[in-house]
Tab-separated table of C-alpha atoms and ligand atoms in Angstrom:
chain	number	residue	atom	x	y	z
A	1	UNK	CA	118.883	-136.415	140.654
A	2	UNK	CA	116.960	-134.392	138.070
A	3	UNK	CA	114.039	-136.783	138.152
A	4	UNK	CA	113.864	-136.729	141.894
A	5	UNK	CA	113.469	-132.930	141.775
A	6	UNK	CA	111.024	-132.989	138.984
A	7	UNK	CA	107.194	-132.091	139.408
A	8	UNK	CA	104.612	-133.282	139.887
A	9	UNK	CA	105.264	-134.912	143.373
A	10	UNK	CA	107.738	-132.338	144.490
A	11	UNK	CA	105.666	-130.935	147.356
A	12	UNK	CA	108.179	-128.644	149.116
A	13	UNK	CA	107.944	-125.362	147.324
A	14	UNK	CA	107.953	-123.391	150.640
A	15	UNK	CA	111.537	-124.793	151.010
A	16	UNK	CA	112.497	-123.966	147.578
A	17	UNK	CA	111.054	-124.577	144.100
A	18	UNK	CA	112.457	-125.709	140.685
A	19	UNK	CA	113.435	-122.700	138.421
A	20	UNK	CA	110.829	-122.352	135.806
A	21	UNK	CA	111.785	-123.099	132.183
A	22	UNK	CA	110.747	-119.495	131.179
A	23	UNK	CA	113.307	-118.196	133.970
A	24	UNK	CA	116.152	-120.417	132.859
A	25	UNK	CA	115.637	-119.414	129.310
A	26	UNK	CA	115.763	-115.716	129.746
A	27	UNK	CA	118.927	-116.052	131.908
A	28	UNK	CA	120.563	-118.353	129.271
A	29	UNK	CA	119.779	-115.939	126.563
A	30	UNK	CA	121.049	-112.936	128.470
A	31	UNK	CA	124.253	-114.728	129.695
A	32	UNK	CA	126.512	-113.886	126.560
A	33	UNK	CA	125.288	-110.382	126.544
A	34	UNK	CA	125.354	-109.116	130.140
A	35	UNK	CA	128.192	-110.789	131.943
A	36	UNK	CA	130.034	-107.321	132.464
A	37	UNK	CA	130.403	-105.379	135.556
A	38	UNK	CA	127.477	-102.886	135.671
A	39	UNK	CA	129.822	-100.234	137.225
A	40	UNK	CA	132.231	-100.318	134.331
A	41	UNK	CA	132.029	-97.584	131.719
A	42	UNK	CA	132.753	-99.568	128.680
A	43	UNK	CA	130.203	-101.295	126.448
A	44	UNK	CA	130.179	-104.529	128.374
A	45	UNK	CA	129.577	-102.664	131.547
A	46	UNK	CA	126.796	-100.515	130.066
A	47	UNK	CA	125.055	-103.431	128.616
A	48	UNK	CA	125.050	-105.189	132.088
A	49	UNK	CA	123.890	-101.897	133.782
A	50	UNK	CA	121.109	-101.566	131.406
A	51	UNK	CA	119.880	-105.123	132.004
A	52	UNK	CA	120.127	-104.750	135.839
A	53	UNK	CA	118.085	-101.487	135.637
A	54	UNK	CA	115.511	-102.892	133.442
A	55	UNK	CA	115.235	-105.916	135.716
A	56	UNK	CA	114.877	-103.469	138.717
A	57	UNK	CA	112.120	-101.661	136.953
A	58	UNK	CA	110.189	-104.786	136.093
A	59	UNK	CA	110.555	-106.078	139.775
A	60	UNK	CA	109.380	-102.648	141.058
A	61	UNK	CA	106.360	-102.826	138.599
A	62	UNK	CA	105.545	-106.268	139.921
A	63	UNK	CA	105.691	-105.195	143.509
A	64	UNK	CA	104.123	-101.662	143.190
A	65	UNK	CA	107.145	-99.786	144.529
A	66	UNK	CA	109.554	-97.362	142.801
A	67	UNK	CA	112.874	-98.653	141.208
A	68	UNK	CA	114.855	-96.703	143.679
A	69	UNK	CA	113.273	-98.519	146.559
A	70	UNK	CA	114.598	-101.901	145.417
A	71	UNK	CA	117.906	-103.090	146.862
A	72	UNK	CA	119.079	-106.442	145.524
A	73	UNK	CA	120.344	-108.785	147.963
A	74	UNK	CA	121.736	-112.578	148.002
A	75	UNK	CA	118.270	-113.631	149.209
A	76	UNK	CA	115.761	-113.353	151.972
A	77	UNK	CA	118.280	-113.994	154.919
A	78	UNK	CA	120.503	-111.101	153.816
A	79	UNK	CA	117.451	-108.873	153.137
A	80	UNK	CA	116.174	-109.484	156.771
A	81	UNK	CA	119.683	-108.753	158.257
A	82	UNK	CA	120.034	-105.544	156.148
A	83	UNK	CA	116.457	-104.543	157.144
A	84	UNK	CA	116.851	-104.983	160.922
A	85	UNK	CA	120.530	-104.188	161.388
A	86	UNK	CA	120.624	-101.514	158.885
A	87	UNK	CA	117.538	-99.634	160.142
A	88	UNK	CA	118.520	-100.157	163.869
A	89	UNK	CA	121.725	-98.401	163.156
A	90	UNK	CA	119.970	-95.038	162.902
A	91	UNK	CA	119.394	-95.132	166.583
A	92	UNK	CA	121.757	-95.702	169.615
A	93	UNK	CA	119.345	-98.598	170.809
A	94	UNK	CA	115.666	-99.286	171.624
A	95	UNK	CA	113.182	-101.975	171.748
A	96	UNK	CA	112.235	-104.245	168.812
A	97	UNK	CA	108.877	-106.113	168.773
A	98	UNK	CA	108.644	-109.351	166.982
A	99	UNK	CA	106.588	-112.620	167.120
A	100	UNK	CA	107.290	-116.167	168.448
A	101	UNK	CA	106.867	-117.653	165.059
A	102	UNK	CA	109.594	-115.818	163.026
A	103	UNK	CA	111.974	-117.489	160.615
A	104	UNK	CA	115.340	-118.424	162.075
A	105	UNK	CA	116.955	-115.419	159.897
A	106	UNK	CA	114.774	-112.864	161.830
A	107	UNK	CA	115.779	-114.421	165.106
A	108	UNK	CA	119.385	-114.390	164.385
A	109	UNK	CA	119.241	-110.709	163.328
A	110	UNK	CA	117.489	-109.983	166.585
A	111	UNK	CA	120.175	-111.838	168.587
A	112	UNK	CA	122.783	-109.436	166.942
A	113	UNK	CA	120.740	-106.428	167.941
A	114	UNK	CA	120.420	-107.868	171.582
A	115	UNK	CA	124.146	-108.116	171.645
A	116	UNK	CA	124.222	-104.361	170.696
A	117	UNK	CA	122.020	-103.286	173.475
A	118	UNK	CA	118.554	-103.631	171.994
A	119	UNK	CA	115.630	-104.972	173.933
A	120	UNK	CA	113.972	-107.789	172.083
A	121	UNK	CA	110.247	-108.564	172.970
A	122	UNK	CA	109.040	-111.767	171.412
A	123	UNK	CA	105.260	-111.501	171.306
A	124	UNK	CA	102.916	-114.483	171.643
A	125	UNK	CA	100.628	-116.015	169.024
A	126	UNK	CA	97.419	-117.920	169.180
A	127	UNK	CA	96.716	-121.545	168.373
A	128	UNK	CA	96.719	-120.750	164.738
A	129	UNK	CA	99.781	-118.716	164.912
A	130	UNK	CA	98.361	-115.327	164.644
A	131	UNK	CA	100.015	-112.363	166.623
A	132	UNK	CA	98.027	-111.511	169.801
A	133	UNK	CA	97.194	-107.916	169.025
A	134	UNK	CA	96.572	-106.682	172.583
A	135	UNK	CA	100.073	-107.339	174.079
A	136	UNK	CA	101.480	-106.134	170.799
A	137	UNK	CA	99.600	-102.895	171.027
A	138	UNK	CA	100.554	-102.254	174.545
A	139	UNK	CA	104.244	-102.280	173.723
A	140	UNK	CA	103.972	-99.969	170.769
A	141	UNK	CA	105.242	-97.047	172.764
A	142	UNK	CA	108.739	-95.860	173.531
A	143	UNK	CA	111.397	-97.186	173.751
A	144	UNK	CA	109.932	-99.417	170.751
A	145	UNK	CA	111.492	-98.253	167.610
A	146	UNK	CA	111.121	-101.159	165.242
A	147	UNK	CA	108.762	-104.166	164.611
A	148	UNK	CA	109.708	-107.237	162.485
A	149	UNK	CA	106.848	-109.617	161.503
A	150	UNK	CA	106.767	-112.659	159.183
A	151	UNK	CA	103.752	-112.154	156.840
A	152	UNK	CA	103.205	-115.807	155.628
A	153	UNK	CA	104.412	-118.238	158.207
A	154	UNK	CA	106.718	-120.907	156.339
A	155	UNK	CA	105.887	-123.877	158.619
A	156	UNK	CA	102.060	-123.409	159.240
A	157	UNK	CA	100.994	-121.048	156.463
A	158	UNK	CA	99.253	-118.607	158.604
A	159	UNK	CA	99.084	-114.851	157.259
A	160	UNK	CA	99.432	-112.162	159.650
A	161	UNK	CA	97.101	-109.003	159.266
A	162	UNK	CA	99.887	-106.928	157.926
A	163	UNK	CA	97.587	-104.003	156.993
A	164	UNK	CA	96.074	-103.685	160.616
A	165	UNK	CA	99.484	-104.175	162.299
A	166	UNK	CA	101.131	-101.654	159.809
A	167	UNK	CA	98.469	-98.974	160.585
A	168	UNK	CA	99.141	-99.522	164.374
A	169	UNK	CA	102.808	-99.082	163.780
A	170	UNK	CA	102.239	-95.953	161.691
A	171	UNK	CA	100.001	-94.514	164.312
A	172	UNK	CA	102.834	-95.098	166.956
A	173	UNK	CA	105.569	-93.717	164.736
A	174	UNK	CA	107.357	-97.231	164.690
A	175	UNK	CA	109.210	-98.649	161.690
A	176	UNK	CA	107.771	-101.993	160.413
A	177	UNK	CA	109.826	-104.671	158.628
A	178	UNK	CA	107.852	-107.582	157.075
A	179	UNK	CA	109.335	-110.898	155.942
A	180	UNK	CA	107.352	-111.379	152.800
A	181	UNK	CA	109.293	-114.266	151.454
A	182	UNK	CA	106.648	-116.862	151.446
A	183	UNK	CA	104.008	-114.284	150.255
A	184	UNK	CA	105.770	-113.177	147.185
A	185	UNK	CA	104.194	-114.568	144.090
A	186	UNK	CA	101.016	-115.846	145.870
A	187	UNK	CA	99.312	-112.694	146.635
A	188	UNK	CA	98.855	-109.443	144.712
A	189	UNK	CA	101.066	-106.887	146.565
A	190	UNK	CA	101.195	-103.188	146.127
A	191	UNK	CA	103.961	-101.996	148.352
A	192	UNK	CA	103.151	-98.394	147.890
A	193	UNK	CA	99.680	-98.840	149.377
A	194	UNK	CA	100.935	-101.019	152.369
A	195	UNK	CA	101.728	-99.503	155.692
A	196	UNK	CA	105.073	-101.272	155.675
A	197	UNK	CA	108.584	-99.668	155.644
A	198	UNK	CA	110.727	-102.474	154.654
A	199	UNK	CA	110.013	-105.789	152.876
A	200	UNK	CA	112.138	-108.747	152.634
A	201	UNK	CA	111.985	-110.820	149.421
A	202	UNK	CA	113.524	-113.893	147.842
A	203	UNK	CA	113.291	-115.380	144.240
A	204	UNK	CA	113.946	-119.225	144.761
A	205	UNK	CA	110.561	-119.861	146.515
A	206	UNK	CA	108.689	-118.624	143.275
A	207	UNK	CA	110.548	-120.470	140.653
A	208	UNK	CA	113.369	-117.860	140.281
A	209	UNK	CA	117.047	-118.408	140.740
A	210	UNK	CA	118.797	-119.205	144.136
A	211	UNK	CA	121.111	-116.565	145.518
A	212	UNK	CA	119.044	-113.522	144.841
A	213	UNK	CA	116.429	-111.501	146.826
A	214	UNK	CA	115.572	-107.958	147.624
A	215	UNK	CA	114.873	-105.656	150.251
A	216	UNK	CA	112.219	-102.902	149.406
A	217	UNK	CA	113.176	-99.851	151.317
A	218	UNK	CA	110.459	-97.184	151.649
A	219	UNK	CA	111.723	-93.780	150.273
A	220	UNK	CA	112.955	-91.841	153.193
A	221	UNK	CA	114.007	-94.763	155.373
A	222	UNK	CA	117.663	-94.546	156.404
A	223	UNK	CA	119.487	-97.701	156.115
A	224	UNK	CA	123.192	-98.353	157.096
A	225	UNK	CA	124.720	-100.719	154.644
A	226	UNK	CA	125.851	-103.977	156.221
A	227	UNK	CA	128.308	-104.855	153.497
A	228	UNK	CA	130.747	-101.974	152.662
A	229	UNK	CA	133.341	-101.458	149.750
A	230	UNK	CA	131.389	-100.044	146.971
A	231	UNK	CA	128.385	-97.669	146.150
A	232	UNK	CA	126.197	-100.299	144.383
A	233	UNK	CA	122.469	-100.401	145.169
A	234	UNK	CA	122.375	-96.667	145.888
A	235	UNK	CA	125.142	-97.061	148.456
A	236	UNK	CA	122.932	-99.556	150.487
A	237	UNK	CA	124.592	-102.926	149.412
A	238	UNK	CA	128.135	-103.102	148.192
A	239	UNK	CA	129.349	-105.796	145.885
A	240	UNK	CA	129.173	-106.448	142.126
A	241	UNK	CA	125.580	-106.888	141.206
A	242	UNK	CA	124.291	-110.490	139.924
A	243	UNK	CA	122.872	-109.077	136.882
A	244	UNK	CA	121.481	-112.355	135.620
A	245	UNK	CA	120.003	-113.447	138.887
A	246	UNK	CA	118.159	-110.031	139.034
A	247	UNK	CA	116.737	-110.688	135.506
A	248	UNK	CA	115.630	-114.217	136.607
A	249	UNK	CA	114.003	-112.817	139.845
A	250	UNK	CA	112.187	-110.127	137.684
A	251	UNK	CA	111.039	-112.874	135.231
A	252	UNK	CA	109.741	-115.140	137.939
A	253	UNK	CA	107.766	-112.294	139.641
A	254	UNK	CA	106.395	-111.322	136.229
A	255	UNK	CA	105.183	-114.884	135.698
A	256	UNK	CA	103.590	-114.967	139.132
A	257	UNK	CA	101.893	-111.595	138.427
A	258	UNK	CA	100.370	-113.065	135.381
A	259	UNK	CA	99.074	-116.029	137.186
A	260	UNK	CA	97.579	-113.881	139.842
A	261	UNK	CA	95.939	-111.598	137.214
A	262	UNK	CA	94.453	-114.567	135.566
A	263	UNK	CA	93.035	-115.676	138.828
A	264	UNK	CA	91.663	-112.107	139.414
A	265	UNK	CA	93.976	-111.627	142.201
A	266	UNK	CA	93.686	-115.121	143.762
A	267	UNK	CA	96.393	-117.634	143.242
A	268	UNK	CA	95.051	-120.357	141.106
A	269	UNK	CA	96.921	-123.048	143.147
A	270	UNK	CA	94.377	-122.238	146.033
A	271	UNK	CA	91.728	-124.441	144.462
A	272	UNK	CA	94.036	-127.302	143.920
A	273	UNK	CA	95.375	-126.984	147.541
A	274	UNK	CA	91.909	-126.957	148.873
A	275	UNK	CA	91.072	-130.140	146.839
A	276	UNK	CA	94.088	-132.078	148.221
A	277	UNK	CA	93.566	-130.706	151.831
A	278	UNK	CA	89.945	-131.802	151.708
A	279	UNK	CA	91.022	-135.506	150.813
A	280	UNK	CA	93.845	-135.397	153.392
A	281	UNK	CA	91.655	-134.372	156.304
A	282	UNK	CA	89.491	-137.443	155.691
A	283	UNK	CA	92.410	-139.687	156.706
A	284	UNK	CA	92.185	-140.848	160.386
A	285	UNK	CA	94.894	-139.127	162.564
A	286	UNK	CA	95.359	-136.075	160.304
A	287	UNK	CA	94.680	-132.643	161.614
A	288	UNK	CA	95.276	-129.155	159.936
A	289	UNK	CA	97.635	-126.815	161.810
A	290	UNK	CA	97.817	-123.023	161.276
A	291	UNK	CA	95.066	-120.963	159.759
A	292	UNK	CA	91.917	-122.391	158.032
A	293	UNK	CA	92.065	-122.240	154.256
A	294	UNK	CA	90.797	-118.911	152.818
A	295	UNK	CA	92.198	-115.383	152.947
A	296	UNK	CA	94.135	-115.985	156.132
A	297	UNK	CA	96.419	-118.710	154.869
A	298	UNK	CA	99.004	-119.147	152.266
A	299	UNK	CA	97.274	-120.508	149.142
A	300	UNK	CA	99.858	-123.064	148.196
A	301	UNK	CA	100.479	-124.406	151.782
A	302	UNK	CA	99.355	-127.399	153.823
A	303	UNK	CA	100.547	-128.066	157.291
A	304	UNK	CA	99.363	-131.199	159.153
A	305	UNK	CA	99.716	-132.853	162.518
A	306	UNK	CA	99.886	-136.640	162.346
A	307	UNK	CA	98.810	-139.195	164.902
A	308	UNK	CA	98.392	-143.011	165.056
A	309	UNK	CA	95.092	-144.741	165.708
A	310	UNK	CA	95.669	-144.454	169.415
A	311	UNK	CA	96.022	-140.691	169.074
A	312	UNK	CA	99.984	-140.779	169.710
A	313	UNK	CA	101.783	-138.274	167.648
A	314	UNK	CA	103.826	-139.653	164.858
A	315	UNK	CA	107.422	-138.532	164.150
A	316	UNK	CA	106.960	-136.131	161.214
A	317	UNK	CA	110.541	-136.689	159.998
A	318	UNK	CA	109.960	-140.586	159.849
A	319	UNK	CA	106.837	-139.808	157.742
A	320	UNK	CA	108.833	-137.578	155.495
A	321	UNK	CA	111.410	-140.308	154.855
A	322	UNK	CA	108.790	-142.806	154.011
A	323	UNK	CA	106.971	-140.306	151.774
A	324	UNK	CA	110.446	-139.830	149.911
A	325	UNK	CA	110.727	-143.548	149.222
A	326	UNK	CA	107.467	-143.316	147.483
A	327	UNK	CA	108.513	-140.373	145.261
A	328	UNK	CA	106.879	-137.488	147.322
A	329	UNK	CA	109.135	-134.639	148.438
A	330	UNK	CA	107.684	-133.036	151.597
A	331	UNK	CA	109.002	-131.473	154.828
A	332	UNK	CA	108.342	-132.029	158.492
A	333	UNK	CA	108.669	-128.214	159.222
A	334	UNK	CA	110.907	-125.635	157.922
A	335	UNK	CA	114.056	-126.709	155.905
A	336	UNK	CA	116.160	-124.366	158.085
A	337	UNK	CA	115.190	-126.072	161.353
A	338	UNK	CA	115.747	-129.689	159.979
A	339	UNK	CA	119.159	-129.765	161.427
A	340	UNK	CA	117.866	-128.759	164.851
A	341	UNK	CA	115.565	-130.608	167.306
A	342	UNK	CA	112.652	-132.484	165.976
A	343	UNK	CA	110.065	-130.521	167.845
A	344	UNK	CA	108.941	-127.334	165.966
A	345	UNK	CA	109.506	-124.135	167.938
A	346	UNK	CA	106.729	-122.593	165.853
A	347	UNK	CA	104.068	-125.189	166.819
A	348	UNK	CA	105.359	-125.178	170.424
A	349	UNK	CA	104.862	-121.248	170.271
A	350	UNK	CA	101.310	-122.120	169.070
A	351	UNK	CA	100.548	-124.238	172.216
A	352	UNK	CA	101.399	-127.642	171.146
A	353	UNK	CA	103.424	-130.002	173.410
A	354	UNK	CA	106.779	-131.236	172.299
A	355	UNK	CA	105.582	-134.743	171.003
A	356	UNK	CA	102.929	-132.948	168.970
A	357	UNK	CA	105.223	-130.361	167.706
A	358	UNK	CA	107.527	-133.091	166.257
A	359	UNK	CA	104.664	-134.439	164.483
A	360	UNK	CA	104.207	-131.796	161.773
A	361	UNK	CA	104.040	-132.437	158.042
A	362	UNK	CA	104.232	-129.666	155.354
A	363	UNK	CA	103.048	-130.083	151.826
A	364	UNK	CA	103.610	-127.049	149.674
A	365	UNK	CA	102.439	-126.778	146.088
A	366	UNK	CA	103.646	-125.070	142.850
A	367	UNK	CA	101.755	-123.593	139.922
A	368	UNK	CA	102.501	-126.692	137.841
A	369	UNK	CA	100.417	-129.012	140.072
A	370	UNK	CA	97.086	-130.279	138.830
A	371	UNK	CA	94.468	-132.002	140.790
A	372	UNK	CA	95.046	-135.378	139.103
A	373	UNK	CA	98.820	-135.179	139.751
A	374	UNK	CA	98.023	-135.157	143.468
A	375	UNK	CA	95.293	-137.754	143.526
A	376	UNK	CA	97.720	-140.444	144.737
A	377	UNK	CA	98.924	-138.345	147.590
A	378	UNK	CA	96.256	-139.404	150.245
A	379	UNK	CA	97.041	-143.126	149.833
A	380	UNK	CA	100.658	-142.581	149.976
A	381	UNK	CA	100.309	-140.547	153.148
A	382	UNK	CA	98.164	-143.154	154.758
A	383	UNK	CA	100.502	-145.805	153.825
A	384	UNK	CA	103.563	-143.780	155.148
A	385	UNK	CA	101.797	-143.195	158.370
A	386	UNK	CA	100.899	-146.871	158.827
A	387	UNK	CA	104.471	-147.747	158.246
A	388	UNK	CA	105.843	-145.280	160.745
A	389	UNK	CA	103.096	-146.350	163.366
A	390	UNK	CA	104.078	-150.009	162.963
A	391	UNK	CA	107.731	-148.934	163.889
B	401	LIG	C1	109.543	-117.012	155.889
B	401	LIG	C2	111.067	-117.022	155.364
B	401	LIG	N1	111.902	-115.983	155.592
B	401	LIG	C3	113.227	-116.002	155.239
B	401	LIG	C4	113.687	-117.142	154.472
B	401	LIG	C5	115.102	-117.159	154.083
B	401	LIG	O1	115.158	-116.886	152.796
B	401	LIG	P1	116.521	-117.274	151.802
B	401	LIG	O2	116.552	-118.861	151.825
B	401	LIG	O3	116.394	-116.618	150.494
B	401	LIG	O4	117.655	-116.681	152.585
B	401	LIG	C6	112.882	-118.184	154.282
B	401	LIG	C7	113.379	-119.438	153.620
B	401	LIG	O5	113.310	-120.474	154.072
B	401	LIG	C8	111.587	-118.099	154.729
B	401	LIG	O6	110.701	-119.298	154.503
């Protein structure tokens, strides 16, 4: 099992990524020292509380927010639910604007709000997955109170123009929640300078531990806790804190910040991704989906649409299975929708028909990948496509 998950041909970091040795090491070293309950008043508790607050400070430093704005959660899904349900609780009801290419966690939170009397408007995107600004802007007026938008789309890699959208929301006096799960660690981010009120984060996509994330809550935003029973996290999220996981998340973010600094703000994986993408697009029947490479696309992300020689879409899942047989871990869309229908709702929202929307392939890279590790990928993909096409 270990070797199946090991680099270099694990190309599914947008689903999850292997914890980095650096993260594993700091967590292992801290384990004997910080297992106490951070709310306890004895030595063990104080040691745990100190480590938790240090981790919070480091995380805040990496994200450009204050430590008081960090609410640790169990991951991105919980952060999104806390953001939307917690913020909406400040109002009797209203309208929430979101896009047609959100992660299922956002869709689920929106469904809960709909059941509480909120009007949910799901706004269209263009062929690349970018939110259409005109219909969005037209609805930025009462009763709209809340906007929730995915920053980096997990299936197709498109980055929304969060700065522009945030400014529109600010001008309209509407609260903005951003799902930053895929962006974290791949882009320099200064929360204090962003026109964003709530930012959902997770650790496991950037080689941190699973089971921890954070919601960044701008100072002054009222949030009703969704889990009660304790005053942890400034009264915003009850439950004994996972001190070691918080430490691992801070370490993973710090490592990512160092990589970004070394690349003068650009994720060094982008050049490796561009090299691989260039090779893949030379294969017959392979087409890029989502935004073009460059500042509008997640730097570690490749999403493709696959067709046979006659132009018929190839089932993405069958190609993924073939690739797995040859040692490449990839995905046909989002891990979360892999139990549902084969056609990607995201690709359909972008205007692809159901057959094409079932022909997606996603390859997502990690910082350990080097060009030479990936040289074999185009041939293996061509072989997998030929096998699937032959039935
Ligand atoms: C864009 C996006 N949002 C939210 C999530 C959910 O995060 P988590 O797995 O930490 O609950 C994911 C994970 O797949 C994601 O890709």
